[in-house]
Coordinates of C-alpha atoms and ligand atoms in Angstrom, one line a residue:
M28 CA 14.2 -10.4 -40.0
A29 CA 12.6 -10.4 -36.6
G30 CA 13.2 -10.8 -32.9
S31 CA 12.7 -14.5 -33.0
A32 CA 12.3 -17.0 -35.8
G33 CA 9.2 -16.7 -37.9
R34 CA 8.0 -13.6 -36.1
D35 CA 7.0 -10.6 -38.1
G36 CA 9.3 -7.6 -37.7
F37 CA 10.4 -4.2 -39.1
H38 CA 12.1 -4.5 -42.4
S39 CA 14.4 -1.5 -42.2
T40 CA 15.8 0.9 -39.6
A41 CA 14.2 3.8 -41.3
G42 CA 10.9 2.0 -41.2
F43 CA 11.3 1.3 -37.5
I44 CA 12.3 4.9 -36.7
L45 CA 9.3 6.2 -38.5
A46 CA 7.0 3.8 -36.8
A47 CA 8.5 4.5 -33.3
A48 CA 8.4 8.2 -34.0
G49 CA 4.8 7.8 -35.1
S50 CA 4.0 6.1 -31.8
A51 CA 5.7 8.9 -29.8
I52 CA 4.4 11.8 -31.9
G53 CA 0.7 12.0 -31.2
L54 CA -2.0 14.0 -29.5
G55 CA 0.3 14.3 -26.5
N56 CA 2.6 16.5 -28.6
I57 CA 0.1 18.6 -30.6
W58 CA -2.8 18.8 -28.2
G59 CA -1.2 18.0 -24.8
F60 CA 2.2 19.7 -24.9
P61 CA 0.9 23.3 -25.7
Y62 CA -1.8 23.1 -23.1
Q63 CA 0.4 21.7 -20.4
A64 CA 2.9 24.4 -21.2
A65 CA 0.2 27.1 -21.0
E66 CA -1.1 25.7 -17.7
H67 CA 2.4 25.4 -16.1
G68 CA 4.1 28.6 -16.8
G69 CA 5.2 28.5 -20.4
G70 CA 9.0 28.5 -20.8
A71 CA 9.6 27.2 -17.3
F72 CA 7.7 24.0 -18.1
V73 CA 9.5 23.7 -21.4
A74 CA 12.9 23.9 -19.7
V75 CA 12.1 21.2 -17.1
Y76 CA 10.5 19.1 -19.8
L77 CA 13.6 19.2 -22.0
F78 CA 15.8 18.2 -19.1
F79 CA 13.6 15.1 -18.4
V80 CA 13.6 14.0 -22.0
I81 CA 17.4 13.9 -22.0
A82 CA 18.2 12.7 -18.5
I83 CA 15.3 10.2 -18.1
G84 CA 13.3 9.7 -21.3
V85 CA 16.2 8.6 -23.6
P86 CA 17.7 6.3 -21.1
V87 CA 14.4 4.6 -20.3
M88 CA 13.6 4.3 -24.0
L89 CA 16.9 2.6 -24.6
A90 CA 16.3 0.3 -21.7
E91 CA 12.9 -0.7 -23.2
L92 CA 14.4 -1.3 -26.7
S93 CA 17.2 -3.4 -25.4
L94 CA 15.0 -5.6 -23.2
G95 CA 12.5 -6.0 -26.1
R96 CA 15.1 -7.0 -28.6
A97 CA 17.1 -9.2 -26.2
T98 CA 14.0 -11.2 -25.5
G99 CA 12.2 -10.9 -28.8
T100 CA 8.8 -10.8 -27.2
S101 CA 6.2 -8.4 -25.9
P102 CA 6.2 -7.1 -22.3
V103 CA 4.9 -9.9 -20.2
G104 CA 6.9 -12.5 -22.0
A105 CA 10.0 -10.3 -22.0
F106 CA 10.1 -10.2 -18.2
L107 CA 9.2 -14.0 -18.1
R108 CA 12.2 -14.8 -20.3
A109 CA 14.7 -12.3 -18.8
A110 CA 13.8 -13.3 -15.2
P111 CA 12.2 -16.8 -15.2
G112 CA 10.5 -17.9 -12.0
T113 CA 10.2 -14.4 -10.5
R114 CA 7.3 -12.0 -10.3
W115 CA 8.9 -9.4 -12.6
W116 CA 6.4 -10.4 -15.3
T117 CA 3.8 -8.3 -13.3
V118 CA 5.7 -5.2 -14.6
G119 CA 4.9 -6.3 -18.1
A120 CA 1.3 -7.0 -17.1
L121 CA 1.0 -3.5 -15.5
G122 CA 2.3 -2.1 -18.9
V123 CA -0.3 -4.0 -20.9
L124 CA -3.1 -2.7 -18.5
T125 CA -1.8 0.8 -18.7
G126 CA -1.7 0.7 -22.5
F127 CA -5.3 -0.6 -22.5
F128 CA -6.4 2.3 -20.3
I129 CA -4.5 4.9 -22.4
L130 CA -6.0 3.5 -25.6
S131 CA -9.5 3.8 -24.1
F132 CA -9.4 7.5 -23.6
Y133 CA -7.0 8.2 -26.5
C134 CA -9.6 7.0 -29.0
V135 CA -12.2 9.3 -27.6
L136 CA -10.0 12.2 -28.1
A137 CA -9.0 11.0 -31.5
G138 CA -12.8 10.7 -32.3
W139 CA -13.1 14.4 -31.5
T140 CA -10.4 15.2 -34.0
L141 CA -12.2 13.1 -36.7
G142 CA -15.4 15.1 -35.9
Y143 CA -13.4 18.4 -36.3
V144 CA -12.1 17.3 -39.7
G145 CA -15.8 17.1 -40.6
K146 CA -16.6 20.5 -39.2
A147 CA -13.6 22.0 -41.0
L148 CA -14.7 20.5 -44.3
T149 CA -18.3 21.8 -44.0
G150 CA -16.9 25.3 -43.3
E151 CA -18.3 25.5 -39.8
L152 CA -14.9 26.4 -38.4
T153 CA -14.4 29.2 -40.9
S154 CA -17.9 30.8 -40.4
G155 CA -16.4 33.3 -37.9
L156 CA -17.2 31.6 -34.6
S157 CA -17.0 33.8 -31.5
P158 CA -15.3 32.2 -28.5
E159 CA -18.7 31.5 -27.0
Q160 CA -20.0 29.9 -30.1
S161 CA -16.9 27.8 -30.5
R162 CA -17.1 26.5 -27.0
A163 CA -20.8 25.8 -27.4
A164 CA -20.2 23.8 -30.6
F165 CA -17.5 21.8 -28.8
N166 CA -19.8 21.1 -25.8
A167 CA -22.6 20.2 -28.2
M168 CA -20.4 17.5 -29.7
L169 CA -19.5 16.2 -26.3
A170 CA -23.1 16.2 -25.2
G171 CA -24.3 14.3 -28.2
D172 CA -23.2 10.9 -27.0
A173 CA -24.2 9.0 -30.1
M174 CA -22.0 11.2 -32.2
E175 CA -19.1 11.0 -29.9
V176 CA -19.3 7.3 -29.5
G177 CA -19.7 6.8 -33.2
L178 CA -16.6 8.8 -33.9
C179 CA -14.7 6.9 -31.3
A180 CA -15.8 3.6 -32.8
L181 CA -14.7 4.8 -36.3
F182 CA -11.3 5.6 -34.9
F183 CA -11.1 2.2 -33.3
L184 CA -11.9 0.6 -36.6
L185 CA -9.1 2.5 -38.3
T186 CA -6.6 1.4 -35.6
I187 CA -7.7 -2.2 -35.7
G188 CA -7.6 -2.1 -39.5
V189 CA -3.9 -1.2 -39.4
V190 CA -2.8 -3.5 -36.6
Q191 CA -4.5 -6.4 -38.1
F192 CA -2.0 -6.4 -41.0
G193 CA 0.8 -6.9 -38.6
V194 CA 4.1 -5.1 -38.1
S195 CA 5.8 -4.9 -41.5
K196 CA 2.6 -4.8 -43.6
G197 CA 0.5 -2.8 -41.3
I198 CA 2.4 -0.6 -38.8
E199 CA 5.6 -0.1 -40.8
R200 CA 3.8 0.6 -44.0
I201 CA 1.2 3.0 -42.8
S202 CA 3.8 4.9 -40.8
A203 CA 6.0 5.3 -43.9
V204 CA 3.1 7.0 -45.6
L205 CA 1.6 9.0 -42.8
M206 CA 4.7 10.3 -41.1
P207 CA 6.0 12.2 -44.2
L208 CA 2.5 13.6 -44.7
F209 CA 2.5 14.6 -41.0
F210 CA 5.8 16.5 -41.3
V211 CA 4.7 18.4 -44.4
L212 CA 1.4 19.4 -42.8
M213 CA 3.2 20.4 -39.7
L214 CA 5.7 22.6 -41.4
L215 CA 3.0 24.2 -43.5
L216 CA 1.0 25.1 -40.3
V217 CA 4.0 26.3 -38.4
A218 CA 5.0 28.5 -41.3
R219 CA 1.5 30.0 -41.5
S220 CA 1.3 30.6 -37.8
V221 CA 4.7 32.2 -37.1
T222 CA 4.2 34.6 -40.1
L223 CA 0.9 36.0 -38.8
P224 CA 1.0 39.6 -37.8
G225 CA 1.2 39.8 -34.1
A226 CA 2.7 36.3 -33.7
G227 CA 5.8 37.5 -31.8
P228 CA 4.4 37.3 -28.2
G229 CA 3.4 33.7 -28.9
I230 CA 7.0 32.8 -29.7
D231 CA 8.3 34.7 -26.7
Y232 CA 5.7 32.9 -24.5
L233 CA 7.4 29.6 -25.1
M234 CA 11.0 30.8 -25.2
S235 CA 11.2 33.1 -22.2
W236 CA 11.4 31.4 -18.9
D237 CA 11.1 32.5 -15.3
P238 CA 12.8 30.0 -13.0
S239 CA 10.6 31.0 -10.1
K240 CA 7.7 29.4 -12.0
I241 CA 9.2 25.9 -11.5
T242 CA 7.1 24.5 -8.7
P243 CA 6.7 20.9 -7.7
K244 CA 3.5 20.8 -9.7
V245 CA 5.3 21.9 -12.8
V246 CA 8.0 19.3 -12.3
I247 CA 5.5 16.4 -11.8
A248 CA 3.5 17.5 -14.9
A249 CA 6.7 17.7 -17.0
L250 CA 7.8 14.3 -16.0
S251 CA 4.5 12.6 -16.8
Q252 CA 4.2 14.5 -20.0
S253 CA 7.7 13.3 -21.1
F254 CA 6.8 9.7 -20.5
F255 CA 3.5 10.0 -22.3
S256 CA 4.9 11.9 -25.2
L257 CA 7.8 9.5 -25.7
S258 CA 5.5 6.5 -25.4
I259 CA 7.6 5.0 -22.5
G260 CA 6.8 3.4 -19.2
M261 CA 4.4 0.7 -20.4
G262 CA 6.3 -1.4 -22.8
A263 CA 5.3 0.1 -26.2
M264 CA 8.9 0.8 -27.1
L265 CA 9.8 -2.6 -25.6
T266 CA 7.3 -4.3 -27.9
Y267 CA 8.5 -2.3 -31.0
G268 CA 12.1 -3.2 -30.0
S269 CA 11.1 -6.9 -30.0
Y270 CA 10.4 -6.6 -33.7
L271 CA 13.9 -5.4 -34.5
S272 CA 16.7 -7.5 -35.9
K273 CA 20.1 -7.7 -34.3
D274 CA 21.7 -5.4 -36.9
Q275 CA 19.5 -2.4 -36.3
P276 CA 21.1 0.3 -34.1
L277 CA 19.2 0.9 -30.8
A278 CA 21.0 3.9 -29.5
F279 CA 20.8 5.8 -32.7
S280 CA 17.1 4.9 -33.0
A281 CA 16.3 6.0 -29.5
V282 CA 18.0 9.3 -29.9
S283 CA 16.3 9.9 -33.3
V284 CA 12.9 9.1 -31.9
A285 CA 13.3 11.2 -28.8
A286 CA 14.7 14.1 -30.8
S287 CA 11.9 14.1 -33.4
D288 CA 9.2 13.8 -30.7
T289 CA 10.6 16.7 -28.8
M290 CA 11.0 18.8 -32.0
I291 CA 7.4 18.2 -32.9
A292 CA 6.2 19.1 -29.4
L293 CA 8.1 22.4 -29.6
L294 CA 6.9 23.0 -33.1
S295 CA 3.3 22.4 -31.9
G296 CA 3.9 25.3 -29.5
F297 CA 5.1 27.4 -32.4
M298 CA 2.0 26.4 -34.4
I299 CA -0.6 27.1 -31.7
F300 CA 0.7 30.0 -29.6
P301 CA 1.5 32.5 -32.3
A302 CA -2.0 31.9 -33.8
V303 CA -3.6 32.3 -30.3
F304 CA -1.7 35.5 -29.6
A305 CA -2.3 36.9 -33.1
A306 CA -6.0 36.5 -32.6
G307 CA -5.8 38.1 -29.2
A308 CA -7.0 35.0 -27.4
E309 CA -5.8 33.7 -24.1
P310 CA -3.0 31.0 -23.9
A311 CA -4.4 29.7 -20.7
E312 CA -7.4 28.1 -22.5
S313 CA -5.9 24.8 -21.4
V314 CA -7.6 21.7 -22.8
G315 CA -9.6 23.9 -25.1
L316 CA -6.7 25.3 -27.2
A317 CA -7.1 22.9 -30.0
F318 CA -10.9 22.7 -30.0
H319 CA -12.1 26.0 -28.5
T320 CA -9.5 28.6 -29.5
M321 CA -8.2 27.4 -32.8
P322 CA -11.7 27.4 -34.4
T323 CA -12.1 31.1 -33.6
I324 CA -8.9 31.8 -35.5
F325 CA -9.3 30.0 -38.8
A326 CA -11.9 32.5 -40.1
E327 CA -9.4 35.3 -39.7
L328 CA -6.8 33.6 -41.8
P329 CA -6.3 33.8 -45.5
A330 CA -7.1 30.3 -46.8
G331 CA -8.5 29.6 -43.3
Q332 CA -10.4 26.6 -44.4
L333 CA -7.4 24.9 -45.8
F334 CA -5.6 25.7 -42.6
A335 CA -8.4 24.2 -40.5
V336 CA -8.7 21.0 -42.5
A337 CA -4.9 20.6 -42.4
F338 CA -4.8 21.1 -38.7
Y339 CA -7.4 18.5 -37.8
V340 CA -6.1 16.0 -40.4
L341 CA -2.7 16.5 -38.7
L342 CA -4.2 15.6 -35.4
V343 CA -5.9 12.5 -36.8
V344 CA -2.7 11.3 -38.5
A345 CA -0.7 11.8 -35.3
A346 CA -3.3 10.0 -33.2
L347 CA -3.5 7.0 -35.6
T348 CA 0.2 6.2 -35.6
S349 CA 0.2 6.4 -31.8
A350 CA -3.0 4.4 -31.2
I351 CA -1.7 1.5 -33.3
S352 CA 1.3 1.2 -31.0
L353 CA -1.0 1.0 -28.0
L354 CA -3.2 -1.7 -29.6
E355 CA -0.1 -3.6 -30.7
V356 CA 1.1 -3.9 -27.1
V357 CA -2.3 -5.4 -25.9
A358 CA -2.7 -7.6 -29.0
S359 CA 0.8 -8.9 -28.9
Y360 CA 0.3 -10.1 -25.4
F361 CA -2.4 -12.5 -26.6
I362 CA -0.4 -13.4 -29.7
D363 CA 2.9 -14.1 -27.9
E364 CA 1.6 -15.5 -24.6
R365 CA -1.7 -17.0 -25.4
G366 CA -1.0 -18.2 -28.9
W367 CA -4.0 -16.4 -30.4
S368 CA -4.1 -15.5 -34.1
R369 CA -3.4 -11.9 -34.9
S370 CA -6.9 -11.2 -36.0
R371 CA -8.5 -12.7 -33.0
A372 CA -6.1 -10.8 -30.7
V373 CA -6.6 -7.5 -32.5
W374 CA -10.4 -7.6 -32.8
T375 CA -10.9 -8.9 -29.2
S376 CA -8.6 -6.4 -27.5
G377 CA -9.9 -3.6 -29.8
A378 CA -13.5 -4.4 -29.0
A379 CA -12.9 -4.7 -25.3
C380 CA -11.0 -1.4 -25.3
F381 CA -13.8 0.3 -27.1
L382 CA -16.2 -0.9 -24.3
L383 CA -13.8 0.6 -21.8
S384 CA -13.9 3.9 -23.7
L385 CA -17.6 4.3 -23.4
P386 CA -17.5 5.7 -19.9
S387 CA -14.8 8.2 -21.0
A388 CA -17.0 9.2 -23.9
T389 CA -20.3 9.5 -22.1
M390 CA -19.7 10.3 -18.4
D391 CA -18.4 13.5 -17.0
G392 CA -15.0 13.3 -15.3
V393 CA -14.2 9.7 -16.3
M394 CA -11.7 10.7 -18.9
D395 CA -9.9 12.9 -16.4
T396 CA -9.7 10.0 -14.0
M397 CA -8.3 7.7 -16.8
I398 CA -5.7 10.4 -17.7
S399 CA -4.7 10.8 -14.1
L400 CA -4.4 7.1 -13.4
T401 CA -2.1 6.6 -16.3
F402 CA -0.1 9.9 -16.1
D403 CA 0.3 10.0 -12.4
Y404 CA 0.7 6.3 -11.6
G405 CA 0.8 3.8 -14.6
L406 CA 3.6 5.4 -16.6
P407 CA 5.9 6.7 -13.9
I408 CA 5.7 3.5 -11.9
G409 CA 6.2 1.5 -15.0
A410 CA 9.2 3.5 -16.0
L411 CA 10.7 3.2 -12.5
L412 CA 10.3 -0.6 -12.5
I413 CA 11.7 -0.9 -16.0
S414 CA 14.7 1.2 -15.1
L415 CA 15.3 -0.9 -12.0
F416 CA 15.0 -4.1 -13.9
V417 CA 17.3 -3.3 -16.8
G418 CA 19.7 -1.3 -14.6
W419 CA 20.0 -3.8 -11.7
R420 CA 18.5 -7.1 -12.6
M421 CA 18.7 -7.9 -16.3
P422 CA 21.9 -7.6 -15.8
I423 CA 22.9 -4.3 -17.3
S424 CA 26.0 -5.8 -18.9
K425 CA 23.6 -7.9 -21.0
A426 CA 21.6 -4.8 -22.0
R427 CA 24.8 -3.0 -22.9
A428 CA 25.9 -5.9 -25.0
E429 CA 22.5 -5.8 -26.7
I430 CA 22.8 -2.1 -27.5
A431 CA 26.4 -2.4 -28.7
G432 CA 25.8 -5.6 -30.6
A433 CA 26.3 -6.3 -34.3
G434 CA 28.9 -3.6 -34.6
A435 CA 26.5 -0.8 -33.5
S436 CA 28.3 2.0 -31.7
F437 CA 27.3 3.0 -28.2
P438 CA 29.6 5.8 -27.4
L439 CA 27.9 7.0 -24.1
A440 CA 27.4 3.5 -22.6
G441 CA 28.9 4.6 -19.2
V442 CA 26.7 7.7 -19.0
W443 CA 23.6 5.6 -20.0
S444 CA 24.3 3.1 -17.2
F445 CA 24.7 5.8 -14.6
L446 CA 21.6 7.6 -15.6
L447 CA 19.5 4.4 -15.8
R448 CA 20.7 2.9 -12.5
F449 CA 20.8 6.1 -10.3
V450 CA 19.4 9.2 -11.8
V451 CA 16.2 7.8 -13.3
P452 CA 15.0 5.8 -10.3
V453 CA 15.9 8.5 -7.8
A454 CA 14.3 11.3 -9.9
I455 CA 11.1 9.3 -10.3
V456 CA 10.8 8.5 -6.7
V457 CA 11.5 12.0 -5.6
V458 CA 9.0 13.4 -8.0
L459 CA 6.3 10.9 -7.1
V460 CA 6.8 10.7 -3.4
G461 CA 8.3 14.2 -2.6
P462 CA 5.1 16.2 -2.8
H463 CA 3.3 13.8 -0.4
L464 CA 5.9 14.5 2.3
G465 CA 4.7 18.0 3.0
Ligands
LIG529 N1 3.1 9.2 -27.3 C1 1.7 9.3 -27.8 C2 1.3 10.8 -27.8 O1 2.1 11.6 -27.5 C3 0.7 8.4 -27.0 C4 1.2 7.0 -26.9 C5 1.3 6.1 -27.8 C6 1.7 6.5 -25.7 N2 1.8 5.0 -27.2 C7 2.1 5.2 -26.0 C8 1.9 7.0 -24.4 C9 2.7 4.4 -25.0 C10 2.4 6.2 -23.4 C11 2.8 4.9 -23.7 O2 0.2 11.1 -28.1

């Protein structure tokens, strides 16, 4: 059962949804969302974010899934088949490149989380670190390049190890094991956090919102964050969609994936902020929430070490099921378009991406540049072009038939078309270009 004859594919709808949710749910939710919210006005950011997920994220995800399944191939090939003899394939190429860039910094971050599992296990994080000590320990890890590169390499090996086994035996199978583990750990951690004495202000922080805090900067950040968190705008969902058989429901899957991704982002806020407030720390610790602030809190908690280990294992699990989707996009280009064997494609692209991750791991500021290139340009431009393609060129009637095919229901087809053709492109252009006009 696959997009085209003889091609590997997801065996069940549940397996696909877990894998796609695994792609979406990642460091972007647990590490990124709380710090972006903290940096951009708490509840105001959350409100704009939710709006974008519904009005833009879900329509674009559905566009990617339908294009992927209709063509049965990864991004470059998908555009080549859907619009032969045109240059639309460059949109797929941009996606592969964006995925390659994202994976390069993503694995550095994921390496940090592996390092922190180690620190949690040795008890370092429950030794009662002061904020200064916690920060110093984090900076020491970043300064020790060999350690950081080694952890990044280890994470690459884990990712390659999964993707090498292919879609049904690698990606689908590992997601079916790791995602339930993820949900259990997450619920445990949220329950711990919201029952801490003094947790109340942390909950209010995310729930109360002041409309005057919605500035252009907040809107831009929320849009990019929604693309990144949902894994859309570079063809990851397109690629996963290409592994679906015709009887698997696209609209239902897209809504399930977006809903679980959003729920986990919000739950991450409810995991981190109550703990931060309960410990009297500052929510505006930005990037450092997960690595500076949390370590100062574990020592204060009953069973703090368990809490610490669970927290960083949670991050590793989230990162792994996301990184495999990024590597799959790059590798599937070489498999589908160049005829490479899966192992050759996976090891070559994994090794090349590891080389690209070295500057992010060892040089100041490079990771920020990578993040900005992909958040500010790669994903929004990719999402814009995908929405224009599926909305205006594919043609959209074909996409609608794909979504409604094999007896699947597609109740809001008209709303989807309208959002994809008008709202999505206009909103992305306004958000991207607007701030530059003055
Ligand atoms: N969505 C993941 C996260 O939130 C990261 C990710 C995986 C991603 N695949 C992607 C982001 C494709 C953009 C595109 O951490």
